[in-house]
PDB file of C-alpha atoms (C1' of nucleotides) in Angstrom:
ATOM      1  CA  UNK M 322     -30.596  -8.936  -5.471  1.00 92.00           C
ATOM      2  CA  UNK M 323     -28.765  -9.028  -2.196  1.00 97.00           C
ATOM      3  CA  UNK M 324     -28.056  -6.816   0.744  1.00 98.00           C
ATOM      4  CA  UNK M 325     -24.566  -5.886   1.840  1.00 98.00           C
ATOM      5  CA  UNK M 326     -24.353  -8.615   4.451  1.00 98.00           C
ATOM      6  CA  UNK M 327     -24.847 -11.368   1.873  1.00 98.00           C
ATOM      7  CA  UNK M 328     -22.441  -9.663  -0.490  1.00 98.00           C
ATOM      8  CA  UNK M 329     -19.870  -9.662   2.286  1.00 98.00           C
ATOM      9  CA  UNK M 330     -20.353 -13.353   2.892  1.00 97.00           C
ATOM     10  CA  UNK M 331     -20.117 -14.220  -0.790  1.00 97.00           C
ATOM     11  CA  UNK M 332     -16.934 -12.257  -1.376  1.00 96.00           C
ATOM     12  CA  UNK M 333     -15.233 -12.628   1.973  1.00 96.00           C
ATOM     13  CA  UNK M 334     -14.769  -8.869   2.188  1.00 97.00           C
ATOM     14  CA  UNK M 335     -15.752  -6.914   5.314  1.00 98.00           C
ATOM     15  CA  UNK M 336     -18.878  -4.782   4.981  1.00 98.00           C
ATOM     16  CA  UNK M 337     -16.920  -1.621   5.757  1.00 98.00           C
ATOM     17  CA  UNK M 338     -14.495  -2.451   2.944  1.00 98.00           C
ATOM     18  CA  UNK M 339     -17.317  -3.010   0.479  1.00 98.00           C
ATOM     19  CA  UNK M 340     -18.841   0.315   1.416  1.00 98.00           C
ATOM     20  CA  UNK M 341     -15.440   1.946   1.020  1.00 98.00           C
ATOM     21  CA  UNK M 342     -15.061   0.453  -2.457  1.00 98.00           C
ATOM     22  CA  UNK M 343     -18.552   1.562  -3.430  1.00 98.00           C
ATOM     23  CA  UNK M 344     -17.806   5.071  -2.172  1.00 97.00           C
ATOM     24  CA  UNK M 345     -14.602   4.972  -4.226  1.00 97.00           C
ATOM     25  CA  UNK M 346     -16.696   4.471  -7.344  1.00 96.00           C
ATOM     26  CA  UNK M 347     -15.694   0.887  -8.087  1.00 97.00           C
ATOM     27  CA  UNK M 348     -19.327  -0.189  -8.425  1.00 97.00           C
ATOM     28  CA  UNK M 349     -22.817   0.886  -7.498  1.00 97.00           C
ATOM     29  CA  UNK M 350     -25.684  -0.717  -5.663  1.00 97.00           C
ATOM     30  CA  UNK M 351     -29.273   0.290  -6.232  1.00 96.00           C
ATOM     31  CA  UNK M 352     -32.097   1.539  -4.088  1.00 94.00           C
ATOM     32  CA  UNK M 353     -35.198  -0.542  -4.587  1.00 86.00           C
ATOM     33  CA  UNK M 354     -38.026   1.407  -6.134  1.00 81.00           C
ATOM     34  CA  UNK M 355     -41.308   1.365  -4.320  1.00 81.00           C
ATOM     35  CA  UNK M 356     -39.721   0.830  -0.940  1.00 72.00           C
ATOM     36  CA  UNK M 357     -40.089   3.903   1.188  1.00 75.00           C
ATOM     37  CA  UNK M 358     -39.731   2.404   4.640  1.00 88.00           C
ATOM     38  CA  UNK M 359     -35.993   1.994   4.461  1.00 92.00           C
ATOM     39  CA  UNK M 360     -32.948   3.185   2.600  1.00 94.00           C
ATOM     40  CA  UNK M 361     -31.234  -0.157   2.002  1.00 97.00           C
ATOM     41  CA  UNK M 362     -28.955  -0.715  -0.969  1.00 97.00           C
ATOM     42  CA  UNK M 363     -29.288  -3.804  -3.143  1.00 97.00           C
ATOM     43  CA  UNK M 364     -26.559  -5.479  -5.156  1.00 98.00           C
ATOM     44  CA  UNK M 365     -26.762  -7.822  -8.126  1.00 97.00           C
ATOM     45  CA  UNK M 366     -24.416 -10.592  -9.251  1.00 96.00           C
ATOM     46  CA  UNK M 367     -22.393  -8.204 -11.350  1.00 95.00           C
ATOM     47  CA  UNK M 368     -21.270  -6.501  -8.144  1.00 97.00           C
ATOM     48  CA  UNK M 369     -20.167  -9.852  -6.768  1.00 97.00           C
ATOM     49  CA  UNK M 370     -18.133 -10.443  -9.912  1.00 94.00           C
ATOM     50  CA  UNK M 371     -16.602  -7.000  -9.611  1.00 96.00           C
ATOM     51  CA  UNK M 372     -15.684  -7.571  -5.977  1.00 97.00           C
ATOM     52  CA  UNK M 373     -14.081 -10.894  -6.866  1.00 94.00           C
ATOM     53  CA  UNK M 374     -12.017  -9.123  -9.485  1.00 94.00           C
ATOM     54  CA  UNK M 375     -11.080  -6.379  -7.003  1.00 96.00           C
ATOM     55  CA  UNK M 376     -10.026  -8.929  -4.400  1.00 94.00           C
ATOM     56  CA  UNK M 377      -7.916 -10.927  -6.822  1.00 90.00           C
ATOM     57  CA  UNK M 378      -6.358  -7.931  -8.533  1.00 92.00           C
ATOM     58  CA  UNK M 379      -5.541  -6.329  -5.198  1.00 92.00           C
ATOM     59  CA  UNK M 380      -3.844  -9.456  -3.940  1.00 86.00           C
ATOM     60  CA  UNK M 381      -1.344  -9.251  -6.763  1.00 85.00           C
ATOM     61  CA  UNK M 382      -0.534  -5.635  -6.187  1.00 87.00           C
ATOM     62  CA  UNK M 383      -2.896  -3.625  -8.349  1.00 92.00           C
ATOM     63  CA  UNK M 384      -3.988  -0.335  -6.808  1.00 94.00           C
ATOM     64  CA  UNK M 385      -7.622   0.608  -6.536  1.00 97.00           C
ATOM     65  CA  UNK M 386      -7.292   3.175  -9.291  1.00 96.00           C
ATOM     66  CA  UNK M 387      -5.749   0.589 -11.598  1.00 95.00           C
ATOM     67  CA  UNK M 388      -8.604  -1.735 -10.767  1.00 96.00           C
ATOM     68  CA  UNK M 389     -11.072   1.072 -11.402  1.00 96.00           C
ATOM     69  CA  UNK M 390      -9.624   1.438 -14.907  1.00 94.00           C
ATOM     70  CA  UNK M 391     -10.064  -2.266 -15.406  1.00 92.00           C
ATOM     71  CA  UNK M 392     -13.679  -2.215 -14.275  1.00 94.00           C
ATOM     72  CA  UNK M 393     -14.417   0.841 -16.380  1.00 91.00           C
ATOM     73  CA  UNK M 394     -12.948  -0.936 -19.371  1.00 90.00           C
ATOM     74  CA  UNK M 395     -15.330  -3.715 -18.620  1.00 88.00           C
ATOM     75  CA  UNK M 396     -18.558  -1.900 -18.011  1.00 85.00           C
ATOM     76  CA  UNK M 397     -18.421   1.816 -18.575  1.00 87.00           C
ATOM     77  CA  UNK M 398     -20.628   2.526 -21.556  1.00 86.00           C
ATOM     78  CA  UNK M 399     -18.982   5.851 -22.259  1.00 90.00           C
ATOM     79  CA  UNK M 400     -15.678   4.228 -23.170  1.00 91.00           C
ATOM     80  CA  UNK M 401     -15.298   3.126 -26.787  1.00 92.00           C
ATOM     81  CA  UNK M 402     -14.684  -0.494 -27.659  1.00 92.00           C
ATOM     82  CA  UNK M 403     -11.154   0.008 -29.059  1.00 94.00           C
ATOM     83  CA  UNK M 404     -10.225   2.088 -26.005  1.00 93.00           C
ATOM     84  CA  UNK M 405     -11.509  -0.676 -23.740  1.00 94.00           C
ATOM     85  CA  UNK M 406      -9.501  -3.294 -25.558  1.00 95.00           C
ATOM     86  CA  UNK M 407      -6.470  -1.063 -25.305  1.00 94.00           C
ATOM     87  CA  UNK M 408      -6.861  -0.736 -21.534  1.00 93.00           C
ATOM     88  CA  UNK M 409      -7.392  -4.473 -21.107  1.00 95.00           C
ATOM     89  CA  UNK M 410      -4.353  -5.278 -23.234  1.00 96.00           C
ATOM     90  CA  UNK M 411      -2.281  -2.829 -21.208  1.00 94.00           C
ATOM     91  CA  UNK M 412      -3.366  -4.602 -18.031  1.00 94.00           C
ATOM     92  CA  UNK M 413      -2.456  -7.968 -19.530  1.00 96.00           C
ATOM     93  CA  UNK M 414       0.981  -6.625 -20.368  1.00 95.00           C
ATOM     94  CA  UNK M 415       1.307  -5.290 -16.838  1.00 93.00           C
ATOM     95  CA  UNK M 416       0.431  -8.716 -15.464  1.00 94.00           C
ATOM     96  CA  UNK M 417       2.980 -10.406 -17.680  1.00 95.00           C
ATOM     97  CA  UNK M 418       5.576  -7.965 -16.366  1.00 93.00           C
ATOM     98  CA  UNK M 419       4.609  -8.801 -12.808  1.00 92.00           C
ATOM     99  CA  UNK M 420       4.966 -12.506 -13.524  1.00 95.00           C
ATOM    100  CA  UNK M 421       8.409 -11.892 -14.934  1.00 93.00           C
ATOM    101  CA  UNK M 422       9.372  -9.886 -11.870  1.00 92.00           C
ATOM    102  CA  UNK M 423       8.048 -12.596  -9.594  1.00 94.00           C
ATOM    103  CA  UNK M 424      10.199 -15.130 -11.375  1.00 95.00           C
ATOM    104  CA  UNK M 425      13.168 -12.815 -10.922  1.00 92.00           C
ATOM    105  CA  UNK M 426      12.496 -12.513  -7.198  1.00 93.00           C
ATOM    106  CA  UNK M 427      12.118 -16.282  -7.071  1.00 95.00           C
ATOM    107  CA  UNK M 428      15.561 -16.601  -8.587  1.00 94.00           C
ATOM    108  CA  UNK M 429      16.958 -14.197  -6.019  1.00 92.00           C
ATOM    109  CA  UNK M 430      15.437 -16.136  -3.164  1.00 93.00           C
ATOM    110  CA  UNK M 431      16.842 -19.385  -4.503  1.00 95.00           C
ATOM    111  CA  UNK M 432      20.213 -17.663  -4.581  1.00 92.00           C
ATOM    112  CA  UNK M 433      19.725 -16.647  -0.940  1.00 92.00           C
ATOM    113  CA  UNK M 434      18.892 -20.259  -0.094  1.00 94.00           C
ATOM    114  CA  UNK M 435      22.148 -21.447  -1.632  1.00 94.00           C
ATOM    115  CA  UNK M 436      24.051 -18.751   0.261  1.00 91.00           C
ATOM    116  CA  UNK M 437      22.470 -19.732   3.552  1.00 92.00           C
ATOM    117  CA  UNK M 438      23.213 -23.376   2.775  1.00 92.00           C
ATOM    118  CA  UNK M 439      26.832 -22.636   1.983  1.00 88.00           C
ATOM    119  CA  UNK M 440      27.980 -20.159   4.590  1.00 79.00           C
ATOM    120  CA  UNK M 441      25.574 -20.150   7.448  1.00 63.00           C
ATOM    121  CA  UNK M 442      26.639 -22.558  10.122  1.00 64.00           C
TER     122      UNK M 442
ATOM    123  CA  UNK U 137      32.270   1.840   0.371  1.00 92.00           C
ATOM    124  CA  UNK U 138      29.925   4.413  -1.027  1.00 96.00           C
ATOM    125  CA  UNK U 139      27.969   7.406   0.112  1.00 98.00           C
ATOM    126  CA  UNK U 140      24.217   7.656  -0.183  1.00 98.00           C
ATOM    127  CA  UNK U 141      24.297   9.555  -3.452  1.00 98.00           C
ATOM    128  CA  UNK U 142      26.145   6.756  -5.234  1.00 98.00           C
ATOM    129  CA  UNK U 143      23.889   4.167  -3.662  1.00 98.00           C
ATOM    130  CA  UNK U 144      20.918   6.081  -5.000  1.00 98.00           C
ATOM    131  CA  UNK U 145      22.402   6.134  -8.482  1.00 97.00           C
ATOM    132  CA  UNK U 146      23.203   2.430  -8.415  1.00 97.00           C
ATOM    133  CA  UNK U 147      19.781   1.354  -7.253  1.00 96.00           C
ATOM    134  CA  UNK U 148      17.602   3.984  -8.868  1.00 96.00           C
ATOM    135  CA  UNK U 149      15.978   4.739  -5.515  1.00 97.00           C
ATOM    136  CA  UNK U 150      15.635   8.316  -4.227  1.00 98.00           C
ATOM    137  CA  UNK U 151      17.953   9.245  -1.376  1.00 98.00           C
ATOM    138  CA  UNK U 152      14.993  10.001   0.879  1.00 98.00           C
ATOM    139  CA  UNK U 153      13.599   6.536   0.207  1.00 98.00           C
ATOM    140  CA  UNK U 154      16.912   4.886   1.027  1.00 98.00           C
ATOM    141  CA  UNK U 155      17.089   6.796   4.282  1.00 98.00           C
ATOM    142  CA  UNK U 156      13.525   5.759   5.049  1.00 98.00           C
ATOM    143  CA  UNK U 157      14.359   2.107   4.440  1.00 98.00           C
ATOM    144  CA  UNK U 158      17.462   2.340   6.605  1.00 98.00           C
ATOM    145  CA  UNK U 159      15.413   3.966   9.378  1.00 97.00           C
ATOM    146  CA  UNK U 160      12.922   1.108   8.987  1.00 97.00           C
ATOM    147  CA  UNK U 161      15.682  -1.340   9.830  1.00 97.00           C
ATOM    148  CA  UNK U 162      16.006  -2.971   6.418  1.00 97.00           C
ATOM    149  CA  UNK U 163      19.777  -2.472   6.424  1.00 97.00           C
ATOM    150  CA  UNK U 164      22.492  -0.442   8.060  1.00 97.00           C
ATOM    151  CA  UNK U 165      25.241   1.794   6.823  1.00 97.00           C
ATOM    152  CA  UNK U 166      28.381   2.447   8.799  1.00 96.00           C
ATOM    153  CA  UNK U 167      30.176   5.462  10.144  1.00 94.00           C
ATOM    154  CA  UNK U 168      33.798   5.485   9.084  1.00 87.00           C
ATOM    155  CA  UNK U 169      36.173   5.155  11.988  1.00 81.00           C
ATOM    156  CA  UNK U 170      38.798   7.788  12.345  1.00 81.00           C
ATOM    157  CA  UNK U 171      36.798  10.425  10.589  1.00 73.00           C
ATOM    158  CA  UNK U 172      35.738  13.106  13.001  1.00 76.00           C
ATOM    159  CA  UNK U 173      35.132  15.994  10.643  1.00 88.00           C
ATOM    160  CA  UNK U 174      31.821  14.707   9.357  1.00 92.00           C
ATOM    161  CA  UNK U 175      29.033  12.333  10.190  1.00 94.00           C
ATOM    162  CA  UNK U 176      28.599  10.667   6.797  1.00 97.00           C
ATOM    163  CA  UNK U 177      27.284   7.140   6.458  1.00 97.00           C
ATOM    164  CA  UNK U 178      28.990   4.609   4.210  1.00 97.00           C
ATOM    165  CA  UNK U 179      27.414   1.665   2.480  1.00 98.00           C
ATOM    166  CA  UNK U 180      28.955  -1.508   1.093  1.00 97.00           C
ATOM    167  CA  UNK U 181      27.866  -3.724  -1.810  1.00 96.00           C
ATOM    168  CA  UNK U 182      25.671  -5.810   0.422  1.00 95.00           C
ATOM    169  CA  UNK U 183      23.443  -2.800   0.931  1.00 97.00           C
ATOM    170  CA  UNK U 184      23.182  -2.402  -2.831  1.00 97.00           C
ATOM    171  CA  UNK U 185      22.107  -6.036  -3.130  1.00 95.00           C
ATOM    172  CA  UNK U 186      19.568  -5.557  -0.366  1.00 96.00           C
ATOM    173  CA  UNK U 187      18.148  -2.472  -2.036  1.00 97.00           C
ATOM    174  CA  UNK U 188      17.867  -4.332  -5.329  1.00 94.00           C
ATOM    175  CA  UNK U 189      15.951  -7.059  -3.567  1.00 94.00           C
ATOM    176  CA  UNK U 190      13.722  -4.496  -1.836  1.00 96.00           C
ATOM    177  CA  UNK U 191      12.966  -2.759  -5.130  1.00 94.00           C
ATOM    178  CA  UNK U 192      12.111  -5.984  -6.933  1.00 91.00           C
ATOM    179  CA  UNK U 193      10.120  -7.505  -4.101  1.00 92.00           C
ATOM    180  CA  UNK U 194       8.171  -4.290  -3.607  1.00 92.00           C
ATOM    181  CA  UNK U 195       7.257  -4.110  -7.275  1.00 87.00           C
ATOM    182  CA  UNK U 196       5.462  -7.418  -7.000  1.00 85.00           C
ATOM    183  CA  UNK U 197       3.490  -6.489  -3.942  1.00 87.00           C
ATOM    184  CA  UNK U 198       5.565  -7.535  -0.968  1.00 92.00           C
ATOM    185  CA  UNK U 199       5.254  -5.233   2.017  1.00 94.00           C
ATOM    186  CA  UNK U 200       8.296  -3.783   3.741  1.00 97.00           C
ATOM    187  CA  UNK U 201       7.815  -6.059   6.741  1.00 96.00           C
ATOM    188  CA  UNK U 202       7.657  -9.110   4.498  1.00 95.00           C
ATOM    189  CA  UNK U 203      10.822  -7.919   2.822  1.00 96.00           C
ATOM    190  CA  UNK U 204      12.417  -7.376   6.212  1.00 96.00           C
ATOM    191  CA  UNK U 205      11.720 -11.014   7.041  1.00 94.00           C
ATOM    192  CA  UNK U 206      13.341 -11.991   3.796  1.00 92.00           C
ATOM    193  CA  UNK U 207      16.444  -9.923   4.471  1.00 94.00           C
ATOM    194  CA  UNK U 208      16.677 -11.191   8.033  1.00 91.00           C
ATOM    195  CA  UNK U 209      16.482 -14.741   6.716  1.00 90.00           C
ATOM    196  CA  UNK U 210      19.361 -13.876   4.508  1.00 89.00           C
ATOM    197  CA  UNK U 211      21.726 -12.095   6.833  1.00 86.00           C
ATOM    198  CA  UNK U 212      20.629 -11.988  10.429  1.00 87.00           C
ATOM    199  CA  UNK U 213      23.128 -14.073  12.346  1.00 87.00           C
ATOM    200  CA  UNK U 214      20.775 -14.652  15.236  1.00 90.00           C
ATOM    201  CA  UNK U 215      18.395 -16.690  13.111  1.00 91.00           C
ATOM    202  CA  UNK U 216      19.165 -20.398  12.841  1.00 92.00           C
ATOM    203  CA  UNK U 217      19.835 -21.992   9.487  1.00 92.00           C
ATOM    204  CA  UNK U 218      16.721 -24.231   9.456  1.00 94.00           C
ATOM    205  CA  UNK U 219      14.574 -21.244  10.450  1.00 93.00           C
ATOM    206  CA  UNK U 220      16.099 -19.213   7.623  1.00 94.00           C
ATOM    207  CA  UNK U 221      15.385 -21.940   5.112  1.00 95.00           C
ATOM    208  CA  UNK U 222      11.859 -22.150   6.420  1.00 94.00           C
ATOM    209  CA  UNK U 223      11.296 -18.413   5.920  1.00 93.00           C
ATOM    210  CA  UNK U 224      12.789 -18.508   2.427  1.00 95.00           C
ATOM    211  CA  UNK U 225      10.662 -21.492   1.463  1.00 96.00           C
ATOM    212  CA  UNK U 226       7.578 -19.727   2.789  1.00 94.00           C
ATOM    213  CA  UNK U 227       8.413 -16.738   0.606  1.00 94.00           C
ATOM    214  CA  UNK U 228       8.864 -18.987  -2.410  1.00 96.00           C
ATOM    215  CA  UNK U 229       5.456 -20.491  -1.752  1.00 95.00           C
ATOM    216  CA  UNK U 230       3.995 -17.009  -1.423  1.00 93.00           C
ATOM    217  CA  UNK U 231       5.491 -16.076  -4.775  1.00 95.00           C
ATOM    218  CA  UNK U 232       4.082 -19.177  -6.410  1.00 95.00           C
ATOM    219  CA  UNK U 233       0.671 -18.223  -5.024  1.00 93.00           C
ATOM    220  CA  UNK U 234       1.034 -14.755  -6.459  1.00 92.00           C
ATOM    221  CA  UNK U 235       1.905 -16.184  -9.849  1.00 94.00           C
ATOM    222  CA  UNK U 236      -1.172 -18.379  -9.696  1.00 93.00           C
ATOM    223  CA  UNK U 237      -3.321 -15.395  -8.775  1.00 91.00           C
ATOM    224  CA  UNK U 238      -1.829 -13.366 -11.589  1.00 94.00           C
ATOM    225  CA  UNK U 239      -2.729 -16.107 -14.018  1.00 94.00           C
ATOM    226  CA  UNK U 240      -6.241 -16.113 -12.592  1.00 92.00           C
ATOM    227  CA  UNK U 241      -6.553 -12.353 -13.077  1.00 93.00           C
ATOM    228  CA  UNK U 242      -5.175 -12.797 -16.576  1.00 95.00           C
ATOM    229  CA  UNK U 243      -7.937 -15.280 -17.271  1.00 93.00           C
ATOM    230  CA  UNK U 244     -10.505 -12.856 -15.932  1.00 91.00           C
ATOM    231  CA  UNK U 245      -9.216 -10.062 -18.132  1.00 93.00           C
ATOM    232  CA  UNK U 246      -9.293 -12.306 -21.164  1.00 95.00           C
ATOM    233  CA  UNK U 247     -12.895 -13.065 -20.274  1.00 91.00           C
ATOM    234  CA  UNK U 248     -13.579  -9.326 -20.089  1.00 91.00           C
ATOM    235  CA  UNK U 249     -12.002  -8.916 -23.511  1.00 94.00           C
ATOM    236  CA  UNK U 250     -14.332 -11.514 -24.987  1.00 94.00           C
ATOM    237  CA  UNK U 251     -17.298  -9.833 -23.314  1.00 91.00           C
ATOM    238  CA  UNK U 252     -16.340  -6.442 -24.701  1.00 92.00           C
ATOM    239  CA  UNK U 253     -15.820  -8.020 -28.101  1.00 92.00           C
ATOM    240  CA  UNK U 254     -19.215  -9.708 -28.030  1.00 88.00           C
ATOM    241  CA  UNK U 255     -21.583  -7.170 -26.547  1.00 79.00           C
ATOM    242  CA  UNK U 256     -20.002  -3.776 -26.699  1.00 63.00           C
ATOM    243  CA  UNK U 257     -20.992  -2.015 -29.883  1.00 64.00           C
TER     244      UNK U 257
ATOM    245  C1'  DA T1134      37.419  32.026  -0.445  1.00 87.41           C
ATOM    246  C1'  DT T1135      33.039  31.237  -1.568  1.00 87.41           C
ATOM    247  C1'  DA T1136      29.151  29.364  -3.906  1.00 87.41           C
ATOM    248  C1'  DA T1137      27.201  25.031  -5.135  1.00 87.41           C
ATOM    249  C1'  DA T1138      26.455  20.492  -4.076  1.00 87.41           C
ATOM    250  C1'  DG T1139      26.273  16.807  -0.768  1.00 87.41           C
ATOM    251  C1'  DT T1140      25.066  14.842   3.862  1.00 87.41           C
ATOM    252  C1'  DA T1141      22.356  14.397   8.446  1.00 87.41           C
ATOM    253  C1'  DT T1142      18.343  14.682  11.296  1.00 87.41           C
ATOM    254  C1'  DG T1143      13.846  15.362  12.918  1.00 87.41           C
ATOM    255  C1'  DA T1144       9.410  16.586  11.960  1.00 87.41           C
ATOM    256  C1'  DA T1145       5.594  17.472   9.260  1.00 87.41           C
ATOM    257  C1'  DG T1146       2.913  16.380   5.313  1.00 87.41           C
ATOM    258  C1'  DC T1147       0.671  13.347   1.981  1.00 87.41           C
ATOM    259  C1'  DA T1148      -1.595   9.448  -0.614  1.00 87.41           C
ATOM    260  C1'  DT T1149      -3.624   5.052  -0.380  1.00 87.41           C
ATOM    261  C1'  DA T1150      -6.515   1.878   1.682  1.00 87.41           C
ATOM    262  C1'  DC T1151      -8.901   0.848   5.021  1.00 87.41           C
ATOM    263  C1'  DT T1152     -11.113   0.556  10.041  1.00 87.41           C
ATOM    264  C1'  DT T1153     -13.528   2.352  13.816  1.00 87.41           C
ATOM    265  C1'  DT T1154     -16.789   5.213  15.999  1.00 87.41           C
ATOM    266  C1'  DA T1155     -21.014   7.508  16.638  1.00 87.41           C
ATOM    267  C1'  DT T1156     -25.596   8.119  15.671  1.00 87.41           C
ATOM    268  C1'  DA T1157     -29.940   6.833  13.963  1.00 87.41           C
ATOM    269  C1'  DC T1158     -33.197   4.216  11.799  1.00 87.41           C
ATOM    270  C1'  DT T1159     -35.216  -0.692  10.203  1.00 87.41           C
ATOM    271  C1'  DT T1160     -35.969  -5.430  10.285  1.00 87.41           C
ATOM    272  C1'  DT T1161     -36.173  -9.827  12.474  1.00 87.41           C
ATOM    273  C1'  DA T1162     -36.557 -13.274  15.909  1.00 87.41           C
ATOM    274  C1'  DA T1163     -37.920 -14.818  20.507  1.00 87.41           C
TER     275       DA T1163
ATOM    276  C1'  DT Y 940     -43.242  -6.285  21.775  1.00 87.41           C
ATOM    277  C1'  DT Y 941     -38.909  -5.612  22.539  1.00 87.41           C
ATOM    278  C1'  DA Y 942     -34.130  -6.876  22.258  1.00 87.41           C
ATOM    279  C1'  DA Y 943     -30.801  -8.207  18.910  1.00 87.41           C
ATOM    280  C1'  DA Y 944     -29.139  -7.849  14.481  1.00 87.41           C
ATOM    281  C1'  DG Y 945     -28.840  -5.353  10.217  1.00 87.41           C
ATOM    282  C1'  DT Y 946     -28.397  -1.027   7.438  1.00 87.41           C
ATOM    283  C1'  DA Y 947     -26.877   3.990   6.408  1.00 87.41           C
ATOM    284  C1'  DT Y 948     -23.904   7.947   6.801  1.00 87.41           C
ATOM    285  C1'  DA Y 949     -20.406  11.004   8.093  1.00 87.41           C
ATOM    286  C1'  DA Y 950     -16.352  11.674  10.296  1.00 87.41           C
ATOM    287  C1'  DA Y 951     -12.367  10.517  12.701  1.00 87.41           C
ATOM    288  C1'  DG Y 952      -8.643   7.390  13.284  1.00 87.41           C
ATOM    289  C1'  DT Y 953      -4.933   4.083  11.735  1.00 87.41           C
ATOM    290  C1'  DA Y 954      -1.160   1.793   9.098  1.00 87.41           C
ATOM    291  C1'  DT Y 955       1.954   1.829   5.396  1.00 87.41           C
ATOM    292  C1'  DG Y 956       5.143   3.945   2.588  1.00 87.41           C
ATOM    293  C1'  DC Y 957       6.953   7.462   1.282  1.00 87.41           C
ATOM    294  C1'  DT Y 958       8.094  12.802   0.298  1.00 87.41           C
ATOM    295  C1'  DT Y 959       9.001  17.384   1.610  1.00 87.41           C
ATOM    296  C1'  DC Y 960      10.746  20.809   4.610  1.00 87.41           C
ATOM    297  C1'  DA Y 961      13.760  23.183   7.706  1.00 87.41           C
ATOM    298  C1'  DT Y 962      18.012  23.553   9.574  1.00 87.41           C
ATOM    299  C1'  DA Y 963      22.773  22.868   9.903  1.00 87.41           C
ATOM    300  C1'  DC Y 964      27.034  21.231   8.850  1.00 87.41           C
ATOM    301  C1'  DT Y 965      30.748  19.410   5.209  1.00 87.41           C
ATOM    302  C1'  DT Y 966      32.904  18.824   0.947  1.00 87.41           C
ATOM    303  C1'  DT Y 967      34.006  20.148  -3.685  1.00 87.41           C
ATOM    304  C1'  DA Y 968      34.712  22.984  -7.581  1.00 87.41           C
ATOM    305  C1'  DT Y 969      35.939  27.477  -9.407  1.00 87.41           C
TER     306       DT Y 969
END
DNA sequence: ATAAAGTATGAAGCATACTTTATACTTTAA
DNA sequence: TTAAAGTATAAAGTATGCTTCATACTTTAT
């Protein structure tokens, strides 16, 4: 169980960002029972995993609400197994589409390179 | 030479979005010489190509300023050829990184699927 | 000729995703 | 023991990328 500072170091995300994500409902920390002197929030390894997923998914263009769906499909107990699989499969399809689009953009850029090579003097 | 309405139809982008992109310096239309009755802006096929590139690049997570770089590398005459090639190659590398990250996220989602399959009953 | 549709422009509004600030309390290290 | 560093919370501020609105003029179709 770690505090937010350690979580930040492990994930490479700023503390303020982590708090923002937590406030957005992407995960939850816990208050330690029995401690009355402070109000600190503790995080377990699952949160680290979730933050890694958030970071990676964000970097390829998923929005926070898309990522929330993904995380809910992973760990929300009120979602049925078939529904979860459906969501995960939809995300996989979305990723495959993105890869296709990236390859298309790649093609376009290679075309631009040839154009620059040809005409730009 | 087309008006904004036709450009919108060709690219599938809303007129307001096209105007916003033009205002952001991603491309320029032209005022027709000799016409004094109106103030309409005309666009040539190059603008259509640029908008297609913008649409595709955006859909895979490029920001407008990254896309601006890309377009400048393609058609800004004040940028030297080697510099252009450098920018285009950097973009290609960025795309390859994105593809790698997408494959990583794909892996993660497949892991989630196995987890759901195993433990979620 | 006139109503509907298209174009131009500036400004305001909005959603997403943070980031910064302010304030206050807690823990830790010298 | 006290100054520095860490934590919590709410609220305001910022950047990006649009979208909507208001107003006004132009073109097109009937």
